[in-house]
Amino acid sequence: MTVLDRPPVRASAPVPRTAARARRPRGAGLTPWLFLAPGMILFLAAIIYPMMQAFQMSLYDWKVLKGLSSEFLGFDNYRRAFDDPIFWRALVNSGVYMAITVPIQVVLGLLVAILLNRKAPARALFRVLFYLPVVTSWVVVSLMFKYLFADNGVINWALRDVTGLTDGNISWLGDRWTAMAAISVLGIWKGVGWSMMIFLAALQGVPRDLEESAAVDGAGALARFRAVTLPAIFPALAFVVVMLVIGGFNVFTSVLVMTDGGPAQQTQVLLTYMYQLAFADGEYGYGAAMAVLLTIAVFIISILQLRAFRGRMGSAT
């Protein structure tokens, strides 16, 4: 008997969806939600509720002392922020810090990761040394850099007495832009190790056979990096840039310790200005309004970055 002579096999009737659902254990659909519930509760308690509370505070002249009533102001705190020159100066300073630190941390972190991804003597030791600033206390390293850039600090001593490049001391922390440069140097020194570790993990996932094939085809080191390595680590690059931008707008401890927003409010950034308004001046409602504006700005910037990177990753694939 050939295959054509065989009698046709009747297909079994499909099981109705209602019957399949009837055999499913009762409450099985709730199981995923039970696993998600702790994380969702934590997210609501730690993120959503404080954001809603901050927005509520921003609509009032908020008082924290008992016996004092909070006056409803509506959106007056937001209008006040847009007319506040210190707010705009703090926004510019935060943007300058972000614009300086993010590209340098990305480039240096990637270069160090490429070097330490190769087989070299004491490679593990250098990885630890580059990552060590990441785990040090912000307060400790900020105090260290404050003394380094003081009028009689090591930097001025090296420029004046060792190299002879200057005749006197430079007031690094007494001028707006030199102070922001010193604070940015601290941010770069402390953050390069973090981006290095992310890039290092991504580089170890790059297929070696593709790099070897490109090398056999005559591609140089730069061509292999552009054609093979960069597309492979692009998701890690996108993650690093987005996180560094968010961190750049949230710079706080280094500014507070090194300059405290001075001189004359010249080095205020958004978080230090909010801190001063809330905990030094007692203007909790106005500080909360600035926090809401910062959250909205960072959210919009992050969404735009993710959209741009998503389009780039889609075109690469």
PDB file of C-alpha atoms in Angstrom:
ATOM      1  CA  MET A   1       0.000   0.000   0.000  1.00  0.00           C
ATOM      2  CA  THR A   2       1.398   3.351  -1.003  1.00  0.00           C
ATOM      3  CA  VAL A   3       1.012   6.562   0.833  1.00  0.00           C
ATOM      4  CA  LEU A   4      -1.700   7.652  -1.608  1.00  0.00           C
ATOM      5  CA  ASP A   5      -3.734   4.439  -1.030  1.00  0.00           C
ATOM      6  CA  ARG A   6      -3.917   4.898   2.700  1.00  0.00           C
ATOM      7  CA  PRO A   7      -7.260   5.997   4.053  1.00  0.00           C
ATOM      8  CA  PRO A   8      -7.371   9.594   5.144  1.00  0.00           C
ATOM      9  CA  VAL A   9      -6.780  10.188   8.806  1.00  0.00           C
ATOM     10  CA  ARG A  10      -9.503  12.114  10.466  1.00  0.00           C
ATOM     11  CA  ALA A  11      -8.275  15.078  12.357  1.00  0.00           C
ATOM     12  CA  SER A  12      -9.381  15.130  15.917  1.00  0.00           C
ATOM     13  CA  ALA A  13     -11.779  17.845  16.795  1.00  0.00           C
ATOM     14  CA  PRO A  14     -10.107  20.834  18.433  1.00  0.00           C
ATOM     15  CA  VAL A  15     -10.627  21.140  22.119  1.00  0.00           C
ATOM     16  CA  PRO A  16     -12.921  24.055  22.822  1.00  0.00           C
ATOM     17  CA  ARG A  17     -11.234  26.969  24.583  1.00  0.00           C
ATOM     18  CA  THR A  18     -13.923  26.887  27.222  1.00  0.00           C
ATOM     19  CA  ALA A  19     -13.060  23.265  28.033  1.00  0.00           C
ATOM     20  CA  ALA A  20      -9.345  24.080  28.252  1.00  0.00           C
ATOM     21  CA  ARG A  21     -10.090  26.939  30.568  1.00  0.00           C
ATOM     22  CA  ALA A  22     -12.333  24.703  32.625  1.00  0.00           C
ATOM     23  CA  ARG A  23      -9.434  22.311  33.249  1.00  0.00           C
ATOM     24  CA  ARG A  24      -7.171  25.160  34.413  1.00  0.00           C
ATOM     25  CA  PRO A  25      -6.851  25.220  38.208  1.00  0.00           C
ATOM     26  CA  ARG A  26      -8.921  27.866  39.874  1.00  0.00           C
ATOM     27  CA  GLY A  27      -6.840  30.902  40.728  1.00  0.00           C
ATOM     28  CA  ALA A  28      -4.039  30.043  38.285  1.00  0.00           C
ATOM     29  CA  GLY A  29      -4.425  33.437  36.627  1.00  0.00           C
ATOM     30  CA  LEU A  30      -3.677  35.152  39.923  1.00  0.00           C
ATOM     31  CA  THR A  31      -0.295  33.483  40.379  1.00  0.00           C
ATOM     32  CA  PRO A  32       1.729  35.939  38.226  1.00  0.00           C
ATOM     33  CA  TRP A  33       0.110  38.872  39.995  1.00  0.00           C
ATOM     34  CA  LEU A  34       1.019  37.435  43.377  1.00  0.00           C
ATOM     35  CA  PHE A  35       4.674  37.321  42.329  1.00  0.00           C
ATOM     36  CA  LEU A  36       4.478  40.889  41.005  1.00  0.00           C
ATOM     37  CA  ALA A  37       2.617  42.266  44.012  1.00  0.00           C
ATOM     38  CA  PRO A  38       5.625  42.848  46.350  1.00  0.00           C
ATOM     39  CA  GLY A  39       7.537  44.774  43.696  1.00  0.00           C
ATOM     40  CA  MET A  40       4.484  46.793  42.702  1.00  0.00           C
ATOM     41  CA  ILE A  41       3.716  47.644  46.326  1.00  0.00           C
ATOM     42  CA  LEU A  42       7.319  48.710  46.884  1.00  0.00           C
ATOM     43  CA  PHE A  43       7.250  50.804  43.690  1.00  0.00           C
ATOM     44  CA  LEU A  44       4.027  52.520  44.744  1.00  0.00           C
ATOM     45  CA  ALA A  45       5.292  53.167  48.265  1.00  0.00           C
ATOM     46  CA  ALA A  46       8.800  54.327  47.343  1.00  0.00           C
ATOM     47  CA  ILE A  47       8.210  56.135  44.027  1.00  0.00           C
ATOM     48  CA  ILE A  48       4.603  56.973  43.212  1.00  0.00           C
ATOM     49  CA  TYR A  49       3.415  58.034  46.669  1.00  0.00           C
ATOM     50  CA  PRO A  50       6.354  60.441  47.303  1.00  0.00           C
ATOM     51  CA  MET A  51       5.822  61.957  43.848  1.00  0.00           C
ATOM     52  CA  MET A  52       2.136  62.531  44.563  1.00  0.00           C
ATOM     53  CA  GLN A  53       2.993  63.960  47.981  1.00  0.00           C
ATOM     54  CA  ALA A  54       5.560  66.318  46.433  1.00  0.00           C
ATOM     55  CA  PHE A  55       3.032  67.515  43.862  1.00  0.00           C
ATOM     56  CA  GLN A  56       0.506  68.159  46.624  1.00  0.00           C
ATOM     57  CA  MET A  57       3.089  70.130  48.616  1.00  0.00           C
ATOM     58  CA  SER A  58       3.981  72.186  45.539  1.00  0.00           C
ATOM     59  CA  LEU A  59       0.452  73.593  45.427  1.00  0.00           C
ATOM     60  CA  TYR A  60       0.697  75.016  48.956  1.00  0.00           C
ATOM     61  CA  ASP A  61       2.767  77.287  51.108  1.00  0.00           C
ATOM     62  CA  TRP A  62       3.505  74.120  53.034  1.00  0.00           C
ATOM     63  CA  LYS A  63       4.014  74.304  56.786  1.00  0.00           C
ATOM     64  CA  VAL A  64       5.473  71.447  58.794  1.00  0.00           C
ATOM     65  CA  LEU A  65       5.097  72.893  62.291  1.00  0.00           C
ATOM     66  CA  LYS A  66       2.039  71.975  64.288  1.00  0.00           C
ATOM     67  CA  GLY A  67      -0.506  74.727  64.655  1.00  0.00           C
ATOM     68  CA  LEU A  68       0.386  76.381  61.337  1.00  0.00           C
ATOM     69  CA  SER A  69      -1.984  75.922  58.419  1.00  0.00           C
ATOM     70  CA  SER A  70      -0.732  75.495  54.861  1.00  0.00           C
ATOM     71  CA  GLU A  71      -2.091  78.088  52.434  1.00  0.00           C
ATOM     72  CA  PHE A  72      -3.265  76.864  49.034  1.00  0.00           C
ATOM     73  CA  LEU A  73      -1.393  78.697  46.263  1.00  0.00           C
ATOM     74  CA  GLY A  74      -2.329  76.707  43.179  1.00  0.00           C
ATOM     75  CA  PHE A  75       0.427  76.969  40.584  1.00  0.00           C
ATOM     76  CA  ASP A  76       1.995  80.119  42.044  1.00  0.00           C
ATOM     77  CA  ASN A  77       5.117  78.208  43.101  1.00  0.00           C
ATOM     78  CA  TYR A  78       5.641  77.091  39.507  1.00  0.00           C
ATOM     79  CA  ARG A  79       5.202  80.633  38.197  1.00  0.00           C
ATOM     80  CA  ARG A  80       7.636  81.834  40.833  1.00  0.00           C
ATOM     81  CA  ALA A  81      10.209  79.282  39.676  1.00  0.00           C
ATOM     82  CA  PHE A  82      10.057  80.507  36.086  1.00  0.00           C
ATOM     83  CA  ASP A  83      10.678  84.071  37.323  1.00  0.00           C
ATOM     84  CA  ASP A  84      13.502  83.079  39.699  1.00  0.00           C
ATOM     85  CA  PRO A  85      16.981  83.883  38.299  1.00  0.00           C
ATOM     86  CA  ILE A  86      18.647  81.501  40.770  1.00  0.00           C
ATOM     87  CA  PHE A  87      16.476  78.650  39.492  1.00  0.00           C
ATOM     88  CA  TRP A  88      17.601  79.295  35.929  1.00  0.00           C
ATOM     89  CA  ARG A  89      21.226  79.602  37.044  1.00  0.00           C
ATOM     90  CA  ALA A  90      20.929  76.300  38.905  1.00  0.00           C
ATOM     91  CA  LEU A  91      19.372  74.704  35.819  1.00  0.00           C
ATOM     92  CA  VAL A  92      22.225  75.956  33.625  1.00  0.00           C
ATOM     93  CA  ASN A  93      24.829  74.730  36.119  1.00  0.00           C
ATOM     94  CA  SER A  94      23.202  71.297  36.231  1.00  0.00           C
ATOM     95  CA  GLY A  95      23.158  71.206  32.434  1.00  0.00           C
ATOM     96  CA  VAL A  96      26.804  72.284  32.219  1.00  0.00           C
ATOM     97  CA  TYR A  97      27.823  69.590  34.702  1.00  0.00           C
ATOM     98  CA  MET A  98      25.901  66.995  32.713  1.00  0.00           C
ATOM     99  CA  ALA A  99      27.307  68.187  29.368  1.00  0.00           C
ATOM    100  CA  ILE A 100      30.889  67.977  30.673  1.00  0.00           C
ATOM    101  CA  THR A 101      30.779  64.752  32.651  1.00  0.00           C
ATOM    102  CA  VAL A 102      28.608  62.501  30.480  1.00  0.00           C
ATOM    103  CA  PRO A 103      30.647  62.494  27.224  1.00  0.00           C
ATOM    104  CA  ILE A 104      33.978  62.224  29.049  1.00  0.00           C
ATOM    105  CA  GLN A 105      32.779  59.386  31.277  1.00  0.00           C
ATOM    106  CA  VAL A 106      31.424  57.517  28.252  1.00  0.00           C
ATOM    107  CA  VAL A 107      34.597  57.925  26.175  1.00  0.00           C
ATOM    108  CA  LEU A 108      37.057  57.234  28.991  1.00  0.00           C
ATOM    109  CA  GLY A 109      34.995  54.348  30.344  1.00  0.00           C
ATOM    110  CA  LEU A 110      34.850  52.735  26.909  1.00  0.00           C
ATOM    111  CA  LEU A 111      38.574  53.213  26.255  1.00  0.00           C
ATOM    112  CA  VAL A 112      39.547  51.772  29.633  1.00  0.00           C
ATOM    113  CA  ALA A 113      37.144  48.859  29.128  1.00  0.00           C
ATOM    114  CA  ILE A 114      38.672  48.066  25.729  1.00  0.00           C
ATOM    115  CA  LEU A 115      42.183  48.129  27.205  1.00  0.00           C
ATOM    116  CA  LEU A 116      41.266  45.998  30.218  1.00  0.00           C
ATOM    117  CA  ASN A 117      39.317  43.536  28.073  1.00  0.00           C
ATOM    118  CA  ARG A 118      42.582  42.350  26.568  1.00  0.00           C
ATOM    119  CA  LYS A 119      44.971  39.924  28.191  1.00  0.00           C
ATOM    120  CA  ALA A 120      47.512  41.986  30.089  1.00  0.00           C
ATOM    121  CA  PRO A 121      49.592  41.700  33.270  1.00  0.00           C
ATOM    122  CA  ALA A 122      47.756  42.754  36.459  1.00  0.00           C
ATOM    123  CA  ARG A 123      44.510  43.215  34.524  1.00  0.00           C
ATOM    124  CA  ALA A 124      42.372  42.340  37.545  1.00  0.00           C
ATOM    125  CA  LEU A 125      44.285  44.807  39.718  1.00  0.00           C
ATOM    126  CA  PHE A 126      43.700  47.669  37.296  1.00  0.00           C
ATOM    127  CA  ARG A 127      40.007  46.825  37.105  1.00  0.00           C
ATOM    128  CA  VAL A 128      39.769  47.103  40.878  1.00  0.00           C
ATOM    129  CA  LEU A 129      41.721  50.372  40.935  1.00  0.00           C
ATOM    130  CA  PHE A 130      39.508  51.989  38.304  1.00  0.00           C
ATOM    131  CA  TYR A 131      36.344  50.830  40.055  1.00  0.00           C
ATOM    132  CA  LEU A 132      37.468  51.799  43.562  1.00  0.00           C
ATOM    133  CA  PRO A 133      36.318  55.466  43.327  1.00  0.00           C
ATOM    134  CA  VAL A 134      32.786  54.277  42.527  1.00  0.00           C
ATOM    135  CA  VAL A 135      32.352  52.632  45.927  1.00  0.00           C
ATOM    136  CA  THR A 136      33.957  55.431  47.953  1.00  0.00           C
ATOM    137  CA  SER A 137      31.786  57.862  49.898  1.00  0.00           C
ATOM    138  CA  TRP A 138      30.697  61.008  48.075  1.00  0.00           C
ATOM    139  CA  VAL A 139      31.264  63.048  51.233  1.00  0.00           C
ATOM    140  CA  VAL A 140      34.812  61.757  51.702  1.00  0.00           C
ATOM    141  CA  VAL A 141      35.943  62.318  48.112  1.00  0.00           C
ATOM    142  CA  SER A 142      34.196  65.708  47.983  1.00  0.00           C
ATOM    143  CA  LEU A 143      36.145  66.831  51.057  1.00  0.00           C
ATOM    144  CA  MET A 144      39.328  65.488  49.468  1.00  0.00           C
ATOM    145  CA  PHE A 145      38.755  67.449  46.253  1.00  0.00           C
ATOM    146  CA  LYS A 146      37.787  70.533  48.256  1.00  0.00           C
ATOM    147  CA  TYR A 147      41.215  70.483  49.903  1.00  0.00           C
ATOM    148  CA  LEU A 148      42.921  69.730  46.586  1.00  0.00           C
ATOM    149  CA  PHE A 149      41.356  72.803  44.948  1.00  0.00           C
ATOM    150  CA  ALA A 150      41.643  75.094  47.988  1.00  0.00           C
ATOM    151  CA  ASP A 151      43.621  78.332  47.678  1.00  0.00           C
ATOM    152  CA  ASN A 152      46.567  76.702  49.451  1.00  0.00           C
ATOM    153  CA  GLY A 153      45.814  73.218  48.163  1.00  0.00           C
ATOM    154  CA  VAL A 154      47.853  70.724  46.214  1.00  0.00           C
ATOM    155  CA  ILE A 155      46.663  71.916  42.788  1.00  0.00           C
ATOM    156  CA  ASN A 156      47.813  75.500  43.376  1.00  0.00           C
ATOM    157  CA  TRP A 157      51.057  74.271  44.926  1.00  0.00           C
ATOM    158  CA  ALA A 158      51.792  72.147  41.843  1.00  0.00           C
ATOM    159  CA  LEU A 159      50.969  74.961  39.432  1.00  0.00           C
ATOM    160  CA  ARG A 160      52.839  77.620  41.406  1.00  0.00           C
ATOM    161  CA  ASP A 161      55.873  75.956  42.956  1.00  0.00           C
ATOM    162  CA  VAL A 162      56.435  72.796  40.927  1.00  0.00           C
ATOM    163  CA  THR A 163      55.678  73.791  37.345  1.00  0.00           C
ATOM    164  CA  GLY A 164      55.798  77.591  37.653  1.00  0.00           C
ATOM    165  CA  LEU A 165      52.750  77.964  35.413  1.00  0.00           C
ATOM    166  CA  THR A 166      51.154  80.510  37.762  1.00  0.00           C
ATOM    167  CA  ASP A 167      52.569  83.302  39.899  1.00  0.00           C
ATOM    168  CA  GLY A 168      49.956  83.046  42.634  1.00  0.00           C
ATOM    169  CA  ASN A 169      47.058  81.000  43.857  1.00  0.00           C
ATOM    170  CA  ILE A 170      43.984  80.435  41.707  1.00  0.00           C
ATOM    171  CA  SER A 171      40.691  80.665  43.573  1.00  0.00           C
ATOM    172  CA  TRP A 172      39.251  77.525  42.003  1.00  0.00           C
ATOM    173  CA  LEU A 173      36.195  77.389  44.246  1.00  0.00           C
ATOM    174  CA  GLY A 174      35.721  81.164  44.361  1.00  0.00           C
ATOM    175  CA  ASP A 175      34.586  81.540  40.749  1.00  0.00           C
ATOM    176  CA  ARG A 176      31.499  80.028  39.173  1.00  0.00           C
ATOM    177  CA  TRP A 177      33.062  78.357  36.170  1.00  0.00           C
ATOM    178  CA  THR A 178      36.313  77.178  37.747  1.00  0.00           C
ATOM    179  CA  ALA A 179      34.282  75.743  40.627  1.00  0.00           C
ATOM    180  CA  MET A 180      31.987  73.920  38.198  1.00  0.00           C
ATOM    181  CA  ALA A 181      35.095  72.608  36.417  1.00  0.00           C
ATOM    182  CA  ALA A 182      36.505  71.275  39.703  1.00  0.00           C
ATOM    183  CA  ILE A 183      33.173  69.661  40.588  1.00  0.00           C
ATOM    184  CA  SER A 184      33.016  68.120  37.113  1.00  0.00           C
ATOM    185  CA  VAL A 185      36.518  66.670  37.509  1.00  0.00           C
ATOM    186  CA  LEU A 186      35.350  64.973  40.693  1.00  0.00           C
ATOM    187  CA  GLY A 187      32.271  63.585  38.931  1.00  0.00           C
ATOM    188  CA  ILE A 188      34.375  62.208  36.085  1.00  0.00           C
ATOM    189  CA  TRP A 189      36.977  60.680  38.410  1.00  0.00           C
ATOM    190  CA  LYS A 190      34.296  58.973  40.459  1.00  0.00           C
ATOM    191  CA  GLY A 191      32.113  57.806  37.569  1.00  0.00           C
ATOM    192  CA  VAL A 192      34.525  56.440  34.962  1.00  0.00           C
ATOM    193  CA  GLY A 193      34.833  53.137  36.798  1.00  0.00           C
ATOM    194  CA  TRP A 194      31.081  52.554  36.682  1.00  0.00           C
ATOM    195  CA  SER A 195      30.804  53.055  32.926  1.00  0.00           C
ATOM    196  CA  MET A 196      33.956  50.953  32.495  1.00  0.00           C
ATOM    197  CA  MET A 197      32.336  47.979  34.235  1.00  0.00           C
ATOM    198  CA  ILE A 198      29.173  48.203  32.104  1.00  0.00           C
ATOM    199  CA  PHE A 199      31.194  48.396  28.892  1.00  0.00           C
ATOM    200  CA  LEU A 200      33.506  45.618  30.059  1.00  0.00           C
ATOM    201  CA  ALA A 201      30.575  43.276  30.586  1.00  0.00           C
ATOM    202  CA  ALA A 202      29.206  44.184  27.146  1.00  0.00           C
ATOM    203  CA  LEU A 203      32.570  43.685  25.433  1.00  0.00           C
ATOM    204  CA  GLN A 204      32.881  40.186  26.832  1.00  0.00           C
ATOM    205  CA  GLY A 205      29.669  39.309  25.002  1.00  0.00           C
ATOM    206  CA  VAL A 206      30.923  40.388  21.568  1.00  0.00           C
ATOM    207  CA  PRO A 207      31.260  37.309  19.284  1.00  0.00           C
ATOM    208  CA  ARG A 208      34.942  36.604  18.741  1.00  0.00           C
ATOM    209  CA  ASP A 209      34.331  34.792  15.465  1.00  0.00           C
ATOM    210  CA  LEU A 210      32.936  37.974  13.912  1.00  0.00           C
ATOM    211  CA  GLU A 211      35.994  39.960  14.952  1.00  0.00           C
ATOM    212  CA  GLU A 212      38.295  37.246  13.607  1.00  0.00           C
ATOM    213  CA  SER A 213      36.379  37.104  10.315  1.00  0.00           C
ATOM    214  CA  ALA A 214      36.632  40.880   9.946  1.00  0.00           C
ATOM    215  CA  ALA A 215      40.357  40.719  10.672  1.00  0.00           C
ATOM    216  CA  VAL A 216      40.814  37.983   8.054  1.00  0.00           C
ATOM    217  CA  ASP A 217      38.988  40.184   5.538  1.00  0.00           C
ATOM    218  CA  GLY A 218      41.580  42.879   6.138  1.00  0.00           C
ATOM    219  CA  ALA A 219      39.606  45.196   8.417  1.00  0.00           C
ATOM    220  CA  GLY A 220      41.727  47.305  10.732  1.00  0.00           C
ATOM    221  CA  ALA A 221      41.135  47.816  14.441  1.00  0.00           C
ATOM    222  CA  LEU A 222      38.986  50.929  13.931  1.00  0.00           C
ATOM    223  CA  ALA A 223      36.950  49.302  11.169  1.00  0.00           C
ATOM    224  CA  ARG A 224      36.343  46.215  13.324  1.00  0.00           C
ATOM    225  CA  PHE A 225      35.223  48.421  16.194  1.00  0.00           C
ATOM    226  CA  ARG A 226      32.744  50.323  14.026  1.00  0.00           C
ATOM    227  CA  ALA A 227      31.386  47.285  12.175  1.00  0.00           C
ATOM    228  CA  VAL A 228      31.403  44.614  14.888  1.00  0.00           C
ATOM    229  CA  THR A 229      32.037  45.899  18.398  1.00  0.00           C
ATOM    230  CA  LEU A 230      29.961  49.085  18.449  1.00  0.00           C
ATOM    231  CA  PRO A 231      26.714  47.498  17.168  1.00  0.00           C
ATOM    232  CA  ALA A 232      27.135  44.664  19.679  1.00  0.00           C
ATOM    233  CA  ILE A 233      27.592  46.961  22.684  1.00  0.00           C
ATOM    234  CA  PHE A 234      25.131  49.651  21.566  1.00  0.00           C
ATOM    235  CA  PRO A 235      22.415  48.629  24.081  1.00  0.00           C
ATOM    236  CA  ALA A 236      24.977  48.992  26.875  1.00  0.00           C
ATOM    237  CA  LEU A 237      26.045  52.353  25.456  1.00  0.00           C
ATOM    238  CA  ALA A 238      22.439  53.551  25.446  1.00  0.00           C
ATOM    239  CA  PHE A 239      21.971  52.416  29.047  1.00  0.00           C
ATOM    240  CA  VAL A 240      25.147  54.171  30.196  1.00  0.00           C
ATOM    241  CA  VAL A 241      24.259  57.458  28.509  1.00  0.00           C
ATOM    242  CA  VAL A 242      20.702  57.527  29.873  1.00  0.00           C
ATOM    243  CA  MET A 243      21.821  56.730  33.424  1.00  0.00           C
ATOM    244  CA  LEU A 244      24.655  59.266  33.332  1.00  0.00           C
ATOM    245  CA  VAL A 245      22.331  62.014  32.094  1.00  0.00           C
ATOM    246  CA  ILE A 246      19.906  61.280  34.928  1.00  0.00           C
ATOM    247  CA  GLY A 247      22.781  61.240  37.404  1.00  0.00           C
ATOM    248  CA  GLY A 248      24.180  64.475  35.989  1.00  0.00           C
ATOM    249  CA  PHE A 249      20.953  66.347  36.654  1.00  0.00           C
ATOM    250  CA  ASN A 250      20.875  64.873  40.178  1.00  0.00           C
ATOM    251  CA  VAL A 251      24.332  66.061  41.249  1.00  0.00           C
ATOM    252  CA  PHE A 252      24.123  67.131  44.882  1.00  0.00           C
ATOM    253  CA  THR A 253      26.677  65.996  47.461  1.00  0.00           C
ATOM    254  CA  SER A 254      29.807  67.219  45.674  1.00  0.00           C
ATOM    255  CA  VAL A 255      28.353  70.716  45.197  1.00  0.00           C
ATOM    256  CA  LEU A 256      27.042  70.869  48.759  1.00  0.00           C
ATOM    257  CA  VAL A 257      30.397  69.884  50.270  1.00  0.00           C
ATOM    258  CA  MET A 258      32.776  71.730  47.946  1.00  0.00           C
ATOM    259  CA  THR A 259      30.988  75.083  47.498  1.00  0.00           C
ATOM    260  CA  ASP A 260      27.592  74.891  49.242  1.00  0.00           C
ATOM    261  CA  GLY A 261      26.195  76.745  46.230  1.00  0.00           C
ATOM    262  CA  GLY A 262      28.533  79.703  46.669  1.00  0.00           C
ATOM    263  CA  PRO A 263      29.977  82.116  46.176  1.00  0.00           C
ATOM    264  CA  ALA A 264      26.779  84.208  46.190  1.00  0.00           C
ATOM    265  CA  GLN A 265      24.613  81.363  44.812  1.00  0.00           C
ATOM    266  CA  GLN A 266      26.798  81.146  41.704  1.00  0.00           C
ATOM    267  CA  THR A 267      27.336  77.373  41.807  1.00  0.00           C
ATOM    268  CA  GLN A 268      23.865  76.313  42.854  1.00  0.00           C
ATOM    269  CA  VAL A 269      22.523  73.257  41.049  1.00  0.00           C
ATOM    270  CA  LEU A 270      18.913  72.163  41.128  1.00  0.00           C
ATOM    271  CA  LEU A 271      19.168  69.751  44.044  1.00  0.00           C
ATOM    272  CA  THR A 272      21.266  72.029  46.255  1.00  0.00           C
ATOM    273  CA  TYR A 273      18.872  74.919  45.601  1.00  0.00           C
ATOM    274  CA  MET A 274      15.909  72.701  46.515  1.00  0.00           C
ATOM    275  CA  TYR A 275      17.735  71.624  49.659  1.00  0.00           C
ATOM    276  CA  GLN A 276      18.416  75.233  50.637  1.00  0.00           C
ATOM    277  CA  LEU A 277      14.822  76.297  50.025  1.00  0.00           C
ATOM    278  CA  ALA A 278      13.298  73.418  51.973  1.00  0.00           C
ATOM    279  CA  PHE A 279      15.670  72.823  54.883  1.00  0.00           C
ATOM    280  CA  ALA A 280      17.365  76.208  55.295  1.00  0.00           C
ATOM    281  CA  ASP A 281      14.625  78.652  54.279  1.00  0.00           C
ATOM    282  CA  GLY A 282      11.613  76.504  55.189  1.00  0.00           C
ATOM    283  CA  GLU A 283       9.959  76.977  51.777  1.00  0.00           C
ATOM    284  CA  TYR A 284       8.866  73.377  51.351  1.00  0.00           C
ATOM    285  CA  GLY A 285       6.173  74.124  48.788  1.00  0.00           C
ATOM    286  CA  TYR A 286       8.527  76.044  46.514  1.00  0.00           C
ATOM    287  CA  GLY A 287      11.206  73.362  46.833  1.00  0.00           C
ATOM    288  CA  ALA A 288       8.635  70.676  46.015  1.00  0.00           C
ATOM    289  CA  ALA A 289       7.602  72.604  42.893  1.00  0.00           C
ATOM    290  CA  MET A 290      11.207  72.583  41.696  1.00  0.00           C
ATOM    291  CA  ALA A 291      11.424  68.855  42.404  1.00  0.00           C
ATOM    292  CA  VAL A 292       8.343  68.259  40.256  1.00  0.00           C
ATOM    293  CA  LEU A 293       9.781  70.379  37.430  1.00  0.00           C
ATOM    294  CA  LEU A 294      13.078  68.477  37.599  1.00  0.00           C
ATOM    295  CA  THR A 295      11.264  65.136  37.529  1.00  0.00           C
ATOM    296  CA  ILE A 296       9.277  66.165  34.456  1.00  0.00           C
ATOM    297  CA  ALA A 297      12.393  67.463  32.680  1.00  0.00           C
ATOM    298  CA  VAL A 298      14.435  64.321  33.385  1.00  0.00           C
ATOM    299  CA  PHE A 299      11.512  62.111  32.342  1.00  0.00           C
ATOM    300  CA  ILE A 300      11.115  63.920  29.012  1.00  0.00           C
ATOM    301  CA  ILE A 301      14.861  63.846  28.310  1.00  0.00           C
ATOM    302  CA  SER A 302      15.021  60.133  29.141  1.00  0.00           C
ATOM    303  CA  ILE A 303      12.087  59.336  26.844  1.00  0.00           C
ATOM    304  CA  LEU A 304      13.678  61.293  23.989  1.00  0.00           C
ATOM    305  CA  GLN A 305      16.977  59.483  24.526  1.00  0.00           C
ATOM    306  CA  LEU A 306      15.321  56.074  24.597  1.00  0.00           C
ATOM    307  CA  ARG A 307      13.409  56.843  21.396  1.00  0.00           C
ATOM    308  CA  ALA A 308      16.578  57.979  19.658  1.00  0.00           C
ATOM    309  CA  PHE A 309      18.542  54.945  20.806  1.00  0.00           C
ATOM    310  CA  ARG A 310      15.684  52.601  19.913  1.00  0.00           C
ATOM    311  CA  GLY A 311      15.635  53.936  16.369  1.00  0.00           C
ATOM    312  CA  ARG A 312      19.409  53.585  16.148  1.00  0.00           C
ATOM    313  CA  MET A 313      19.302  49.995  17.412  1.00  0.00           C
ATOM    314  CA  GLY A 314      16.481  49.183  15.001  1.00  0.00           C
ATOM    315  CA  SER A 315      18.438  50.512  12.031  1.00  0.00           C
ATOM    316  CA  ALA A 316      21.540  48.605  13.177  1.00  0.00           C
ATOM    317  CA  THR A 317      19.671  45.317  13.211  1.00  0.00           C
TER     318      THR A 317
END
